[in-house]
Coordinates of C-alpha atoms in Angstrom, one line a residue:
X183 CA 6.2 146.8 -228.1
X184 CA 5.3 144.9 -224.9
X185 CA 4.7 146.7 -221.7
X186 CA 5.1 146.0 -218.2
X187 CA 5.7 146.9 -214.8
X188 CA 7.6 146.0 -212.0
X189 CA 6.2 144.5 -208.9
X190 CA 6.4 143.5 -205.1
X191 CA 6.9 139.9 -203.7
X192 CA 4.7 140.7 -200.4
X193 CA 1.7 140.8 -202.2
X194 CA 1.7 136.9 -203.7
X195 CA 3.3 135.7 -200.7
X196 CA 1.5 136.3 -197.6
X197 CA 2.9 139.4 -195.9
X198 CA 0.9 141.8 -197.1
X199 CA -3.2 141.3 -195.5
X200 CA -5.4 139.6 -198.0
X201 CA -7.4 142.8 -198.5
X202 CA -4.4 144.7 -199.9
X203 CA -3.3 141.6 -202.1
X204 CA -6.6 140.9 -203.9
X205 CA -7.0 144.5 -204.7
X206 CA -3.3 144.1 -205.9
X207 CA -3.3 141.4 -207.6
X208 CA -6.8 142.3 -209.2
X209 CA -5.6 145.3 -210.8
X210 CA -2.4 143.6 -211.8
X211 CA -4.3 140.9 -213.8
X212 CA -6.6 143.2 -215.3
X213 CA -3.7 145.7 -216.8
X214 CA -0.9 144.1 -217.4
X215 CA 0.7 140.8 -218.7
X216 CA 4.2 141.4 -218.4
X217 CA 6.0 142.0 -215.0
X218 CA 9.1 142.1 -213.4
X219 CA 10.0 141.3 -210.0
X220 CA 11.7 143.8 -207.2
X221 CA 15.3 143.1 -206.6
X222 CA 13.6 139.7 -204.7
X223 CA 15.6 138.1 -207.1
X224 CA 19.1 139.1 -206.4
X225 CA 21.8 137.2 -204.6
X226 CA 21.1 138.8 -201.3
X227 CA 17.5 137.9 -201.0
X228 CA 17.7 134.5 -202.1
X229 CA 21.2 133.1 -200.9
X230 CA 21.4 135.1 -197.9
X231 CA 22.8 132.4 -195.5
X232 CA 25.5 130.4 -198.2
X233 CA 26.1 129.7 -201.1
X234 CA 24.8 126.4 -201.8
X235 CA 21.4 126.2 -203.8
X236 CA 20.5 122.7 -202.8
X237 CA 20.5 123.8 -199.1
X238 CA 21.1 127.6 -198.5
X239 CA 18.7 129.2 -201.0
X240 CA 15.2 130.3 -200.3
X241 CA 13.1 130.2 -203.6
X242 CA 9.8 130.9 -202.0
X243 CA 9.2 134.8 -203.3
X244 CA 10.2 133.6 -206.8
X245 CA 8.3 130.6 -206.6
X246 CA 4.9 131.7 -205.7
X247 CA 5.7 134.9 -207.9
X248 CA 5.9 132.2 -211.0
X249 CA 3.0 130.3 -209.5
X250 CA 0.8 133.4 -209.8
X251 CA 1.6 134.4 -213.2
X252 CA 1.1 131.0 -214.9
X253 CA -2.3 130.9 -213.3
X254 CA -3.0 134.2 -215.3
X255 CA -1.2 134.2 -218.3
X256 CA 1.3 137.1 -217.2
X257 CA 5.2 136.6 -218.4
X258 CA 7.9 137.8 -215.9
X259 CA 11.1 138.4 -216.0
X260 CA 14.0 138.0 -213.9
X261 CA 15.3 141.0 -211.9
X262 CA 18.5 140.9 -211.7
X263 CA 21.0 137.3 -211.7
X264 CA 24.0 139.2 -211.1
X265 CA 23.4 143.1 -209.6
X266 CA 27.1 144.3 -209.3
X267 CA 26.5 147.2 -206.4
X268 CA 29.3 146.1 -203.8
X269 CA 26.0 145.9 -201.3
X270 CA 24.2 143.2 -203.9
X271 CA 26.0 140.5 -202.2
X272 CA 26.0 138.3 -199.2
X273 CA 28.4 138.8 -196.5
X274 CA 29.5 135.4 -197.2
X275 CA 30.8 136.1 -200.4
X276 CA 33.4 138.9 -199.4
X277 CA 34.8 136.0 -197.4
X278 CA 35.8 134.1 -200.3
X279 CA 38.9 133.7 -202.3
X280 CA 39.0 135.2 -206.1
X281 CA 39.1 131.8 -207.2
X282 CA 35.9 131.0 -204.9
X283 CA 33.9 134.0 -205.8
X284 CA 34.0 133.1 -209.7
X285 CA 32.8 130.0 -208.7
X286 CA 29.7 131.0 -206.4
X287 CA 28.5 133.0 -209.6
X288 CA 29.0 130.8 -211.7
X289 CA 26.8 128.4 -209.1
X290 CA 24.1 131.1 -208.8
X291 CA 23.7 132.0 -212.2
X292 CA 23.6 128.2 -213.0
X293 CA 21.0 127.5 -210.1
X294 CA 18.4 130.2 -211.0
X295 CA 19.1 129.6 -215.3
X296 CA 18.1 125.8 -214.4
X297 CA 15.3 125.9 -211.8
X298 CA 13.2 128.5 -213.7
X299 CA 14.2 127.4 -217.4
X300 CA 11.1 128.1 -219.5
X301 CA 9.3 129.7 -217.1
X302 CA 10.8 132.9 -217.1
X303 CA 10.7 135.4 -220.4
X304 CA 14.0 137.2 -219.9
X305 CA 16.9 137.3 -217.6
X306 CA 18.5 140.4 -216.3
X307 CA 22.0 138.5 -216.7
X308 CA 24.3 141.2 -215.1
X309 CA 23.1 144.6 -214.0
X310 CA 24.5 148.0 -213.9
X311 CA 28.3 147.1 -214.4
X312 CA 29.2 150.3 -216.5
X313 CA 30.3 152.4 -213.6
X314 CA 33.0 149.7 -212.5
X315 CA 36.0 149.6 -213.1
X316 CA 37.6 147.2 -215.4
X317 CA 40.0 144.9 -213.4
X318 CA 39.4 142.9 -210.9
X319 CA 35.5 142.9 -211.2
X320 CA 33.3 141.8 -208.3
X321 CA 36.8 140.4 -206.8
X322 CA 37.3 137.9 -209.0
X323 CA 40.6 138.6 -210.7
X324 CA 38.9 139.3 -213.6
X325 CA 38.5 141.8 -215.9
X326 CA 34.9 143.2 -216.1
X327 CA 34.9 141.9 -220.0
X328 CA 36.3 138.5 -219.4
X329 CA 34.1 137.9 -216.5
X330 CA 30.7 139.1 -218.3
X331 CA 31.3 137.0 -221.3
X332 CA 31.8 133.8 -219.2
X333 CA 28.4 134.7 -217.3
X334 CA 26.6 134.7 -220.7
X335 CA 28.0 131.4 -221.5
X336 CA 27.0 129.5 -218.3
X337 CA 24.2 131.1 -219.2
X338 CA 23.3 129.6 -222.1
X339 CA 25.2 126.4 -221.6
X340 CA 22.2 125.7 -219.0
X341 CA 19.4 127.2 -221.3
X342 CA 20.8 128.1 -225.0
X343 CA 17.5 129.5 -225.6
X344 CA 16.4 131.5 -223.0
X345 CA 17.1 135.2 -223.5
X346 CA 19.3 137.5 -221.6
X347 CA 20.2 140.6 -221.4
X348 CA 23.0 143.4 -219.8
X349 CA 21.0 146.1 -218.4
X350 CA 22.4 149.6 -217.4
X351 CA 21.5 153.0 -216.1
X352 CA 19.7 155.0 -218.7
X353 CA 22.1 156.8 -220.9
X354 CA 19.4 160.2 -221.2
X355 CA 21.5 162.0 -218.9
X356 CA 23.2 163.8 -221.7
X357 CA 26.1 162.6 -220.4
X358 CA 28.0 161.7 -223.2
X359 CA 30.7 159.5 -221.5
X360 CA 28.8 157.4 -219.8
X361 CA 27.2 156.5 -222.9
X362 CA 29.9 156.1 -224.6
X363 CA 31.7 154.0 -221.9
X364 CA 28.2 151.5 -222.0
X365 CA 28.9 151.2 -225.8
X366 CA 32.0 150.3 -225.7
X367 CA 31.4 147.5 -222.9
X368 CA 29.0 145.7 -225.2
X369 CA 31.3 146.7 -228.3
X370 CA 34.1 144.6 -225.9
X371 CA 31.8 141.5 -225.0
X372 CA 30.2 141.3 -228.7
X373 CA 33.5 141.1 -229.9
X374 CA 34.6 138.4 -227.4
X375 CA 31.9 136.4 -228.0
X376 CA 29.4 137.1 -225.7
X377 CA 25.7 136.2 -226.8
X378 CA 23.7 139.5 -225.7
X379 CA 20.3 139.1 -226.5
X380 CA 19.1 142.4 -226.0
X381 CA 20.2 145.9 -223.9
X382 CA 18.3 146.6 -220.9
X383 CA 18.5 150.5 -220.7
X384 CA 16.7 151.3 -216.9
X385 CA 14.7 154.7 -217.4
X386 CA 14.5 156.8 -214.0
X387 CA 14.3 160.1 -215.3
X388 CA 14.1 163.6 -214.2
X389 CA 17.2 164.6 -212.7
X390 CA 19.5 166.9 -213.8
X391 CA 19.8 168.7 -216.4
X392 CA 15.5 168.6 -216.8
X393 CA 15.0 167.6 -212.9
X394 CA 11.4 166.0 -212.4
X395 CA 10.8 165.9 -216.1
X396 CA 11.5 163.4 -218.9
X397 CA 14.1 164.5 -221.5
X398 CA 13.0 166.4 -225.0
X399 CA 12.1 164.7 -227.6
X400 CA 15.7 165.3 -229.7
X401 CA 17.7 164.3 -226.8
X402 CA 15.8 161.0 -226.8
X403 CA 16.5 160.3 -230.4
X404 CA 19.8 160.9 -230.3
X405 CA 20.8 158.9 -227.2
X406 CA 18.8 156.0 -228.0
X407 CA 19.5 155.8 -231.8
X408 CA 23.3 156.5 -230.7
X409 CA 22.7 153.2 -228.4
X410 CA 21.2 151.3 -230.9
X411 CA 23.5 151.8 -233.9
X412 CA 26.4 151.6 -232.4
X413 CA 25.5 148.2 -230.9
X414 CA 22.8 146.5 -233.3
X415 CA 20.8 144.8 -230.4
X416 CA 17.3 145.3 -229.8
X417 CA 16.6 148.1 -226.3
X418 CA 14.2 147.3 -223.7
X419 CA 13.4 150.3 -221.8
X420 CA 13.4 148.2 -218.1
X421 CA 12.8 150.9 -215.3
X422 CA 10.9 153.6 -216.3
X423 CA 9.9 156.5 -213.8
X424 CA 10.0 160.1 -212.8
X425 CA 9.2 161.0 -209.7
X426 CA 9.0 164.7 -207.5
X427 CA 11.5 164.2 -205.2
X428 CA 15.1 163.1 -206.4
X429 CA 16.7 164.3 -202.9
X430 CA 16.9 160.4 -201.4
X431 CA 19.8 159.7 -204.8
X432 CA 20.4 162.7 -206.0
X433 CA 20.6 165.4 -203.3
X434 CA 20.9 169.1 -204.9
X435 CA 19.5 172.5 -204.2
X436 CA 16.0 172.4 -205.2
X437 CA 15.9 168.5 -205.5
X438 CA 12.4 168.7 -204.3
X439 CA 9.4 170.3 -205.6
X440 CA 5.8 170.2 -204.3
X441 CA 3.6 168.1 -206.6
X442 CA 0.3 169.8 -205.8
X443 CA 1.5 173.3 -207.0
X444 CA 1.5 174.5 -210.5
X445 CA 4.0 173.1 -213.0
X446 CA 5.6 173.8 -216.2
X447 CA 7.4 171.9 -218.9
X448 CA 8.3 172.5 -222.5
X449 CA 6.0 175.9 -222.5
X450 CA 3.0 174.2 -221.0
X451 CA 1.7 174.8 -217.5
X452 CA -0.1 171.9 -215.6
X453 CA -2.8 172.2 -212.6
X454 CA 0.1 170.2 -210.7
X455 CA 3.2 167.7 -210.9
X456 CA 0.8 164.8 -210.8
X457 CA -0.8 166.0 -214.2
X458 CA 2.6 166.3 -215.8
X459 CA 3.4 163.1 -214.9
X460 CA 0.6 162.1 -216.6
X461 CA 1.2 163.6 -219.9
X462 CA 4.7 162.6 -219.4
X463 CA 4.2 159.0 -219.1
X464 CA 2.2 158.7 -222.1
X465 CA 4.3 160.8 -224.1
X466 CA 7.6 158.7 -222.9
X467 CA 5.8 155.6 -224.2
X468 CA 4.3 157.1 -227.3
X469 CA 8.1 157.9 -228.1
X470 CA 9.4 154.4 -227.7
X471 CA 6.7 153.3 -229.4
X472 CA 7.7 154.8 -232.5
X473 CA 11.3 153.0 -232.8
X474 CA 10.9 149.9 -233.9
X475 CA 13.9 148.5 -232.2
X476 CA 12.7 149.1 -228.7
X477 CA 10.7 146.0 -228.2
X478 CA 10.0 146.6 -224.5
X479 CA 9.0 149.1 -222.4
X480 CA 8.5 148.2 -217.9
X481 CA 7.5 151.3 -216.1
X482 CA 8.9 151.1 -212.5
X483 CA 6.1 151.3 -210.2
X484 CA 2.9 149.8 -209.7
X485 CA 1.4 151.6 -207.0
X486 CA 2.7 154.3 -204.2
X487 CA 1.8 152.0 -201.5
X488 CA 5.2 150.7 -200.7
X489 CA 7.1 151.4 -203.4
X490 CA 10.7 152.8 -202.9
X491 CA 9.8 155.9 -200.7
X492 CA 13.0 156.3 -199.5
X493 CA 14.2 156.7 -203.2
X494 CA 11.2 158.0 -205.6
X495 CA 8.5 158.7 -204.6
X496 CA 4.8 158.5 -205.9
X497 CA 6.3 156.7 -209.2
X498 CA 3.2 154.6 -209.9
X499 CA -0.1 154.2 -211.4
X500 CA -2.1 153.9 -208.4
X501 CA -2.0 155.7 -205.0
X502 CA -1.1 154.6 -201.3
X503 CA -4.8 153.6 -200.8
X504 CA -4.9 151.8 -204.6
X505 CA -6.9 155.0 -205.8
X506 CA -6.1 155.5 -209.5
X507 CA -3.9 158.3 -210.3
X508 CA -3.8 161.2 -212.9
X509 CA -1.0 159.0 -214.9
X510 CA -3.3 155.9 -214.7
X511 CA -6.4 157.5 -215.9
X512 CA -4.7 159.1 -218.9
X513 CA -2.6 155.6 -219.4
X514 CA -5.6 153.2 -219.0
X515 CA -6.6 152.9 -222.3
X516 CA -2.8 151.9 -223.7
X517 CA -2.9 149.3 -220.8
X518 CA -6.1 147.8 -222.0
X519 CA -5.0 147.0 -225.6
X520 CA -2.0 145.0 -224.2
X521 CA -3.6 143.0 -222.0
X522 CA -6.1 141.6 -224.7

């Protein structure tokens, strides 16, 4: 099973100081050597100002992104081609007729499929699409189906052997419907025709009904084995986290907890939160581990310095100041073996 993480653009590109990039890049090289990057690589980053990739896109992020990881012999992935939030678009694009909008994607998708062909190890094709409704999908007229399986063939019509995949919120919840409503999507675009390589299946766990913990060990089987038979495609596990504080997404009474005080899961009482994680991280990967038909595994954060405050917090290996953490020291020795 090959393990990752998912990581920053500031830190290859200039932005961040050269002290804090070194240190970042150093312990990037020396623990993993599969990535992902940030949503740097969505429509709203890169085609900000049109929709023309010869003159209107900005490639830079990607680009010296790509030009790190050949240097050191790290794959990466592309996060995401097509993120279907109503905010993961341009305000250009909500200017454009039906007809024009299936066209722009079909121009974006063919754009970033064609400039980093063989460079890239998978593609996020389309993310998070399950909680949409069918018809009229990202205003195009067309069904959420129909459109998807025409995204997987420019796809592939501009690089048949690259790989990509749909990737969706993690089923884990316990909530049976929305599982069963992910099924069924990749039931529909299997059936039409649509050549999925593989189901992304993001992992930000610790809500309810187990808030700031990751689920039991039976509730995992049967979700993911539910996924997996139903479907027959290989699972990468693409966003894995849990964090302290699920208040920023998921606002309920008692949403936040303070890591520093005592904590217990399953029977077991930890020094802290922090220590819990640690266990927990292992634990999570140990468990994927075991099923042959996950093949990947890309835990969410890299370090606390920057990383999605405003949504989950203190979701990484490594502290605001780079300092290892409880979840590194206890995960340091499964990093090693991967990156020899």
């Amino acid at each position: 099973m090959d393990t990752g993480t998912i990581i920053q653009p500031k830190y290859f590109n200039g932005v961040a100081t050269s002290k804090e990039s070194i240190e970042y890049q150093s312990n990037l090289v020396q623990y993993f050597k599969h990535v992902g990057m940030l949503a740097f690589g969505q429509m709203p980053f890169i085609a900000k100002i049109g929709p023309d990739p010869e003159k209107d896109y900005d490639w830079r992020n990607i680009d010296c992104l790509l030009d790190f990881a050949k240097k050191h012999d790290i794959r990466v992935h592309y996060n995401t081609v097509i993120n279907s939030h109503k905010n993961s678009f341009p305000d250009w694009y909500y200017e454009l007729s039906a007809e024009e909008k299936k066209k722009a994607l079909e121009r974006h998708i063919k754009a970033i499929v064609g400039r980093y062909k063989d460079r890239i190890e998978f593609y996020k094709l389309v993310n998070e699409s399950n909680p949409y409704e069918e018809e009229n999908f990202l205003g195009t007229n067309e069904t959420k189906t129909d459109l998807i399986v025409q995204m997987f063939a420019w796809a592939k019509e501009v690089h048949p052997e690259g790989e990509f995949i749909v990737n969706d919120h993690f089923p884990f919840l316990q909530q049976d419907k929305i599982r069963t409503n992910f099924i069924s999507l990749i039931k529909r675009l299997k059936e039409k025709g649509a050549q999925i390589d593989a189901i992304g299946i993001e992992g930000h766990l610790g809500y309810k009904p187990v808030p700031f913990q990751i689920p039991s060990d039976d509730d995992f089987d049967t979700t993911i084995e539910d996924v997996y038979n139903s479907t027959g495609l290989p699972i990468y596990i693409t966003e894995f986290d849990i964090s302290y504080n699920n208040a920023p997404v998921n606002p309920y009474p008692g949403s936040v907890i303070d890591p520093n005080n005592p904590f217990e899961a399953n029977g077991v009482t930890y020094a802290n939160w922090f220590d819990y994680q640690a266990y927990a991280y292992k634990h999570f990967y140990e468990l994927c581990k075991k099923k042959e038909f996950i093949k990947r595994l890309y835990f969410w954060g890299f370090t606390d310095k920057d990383w999605y405050k405003w949504e989950r917090p203190s979701v990484g290996f490594f502290d605001e100041n780079f300092k290892p953490k409880p979840v590194f020291n206890e995960m340091q020795e499964i990093l090693n073996a991967h990156t020899k």
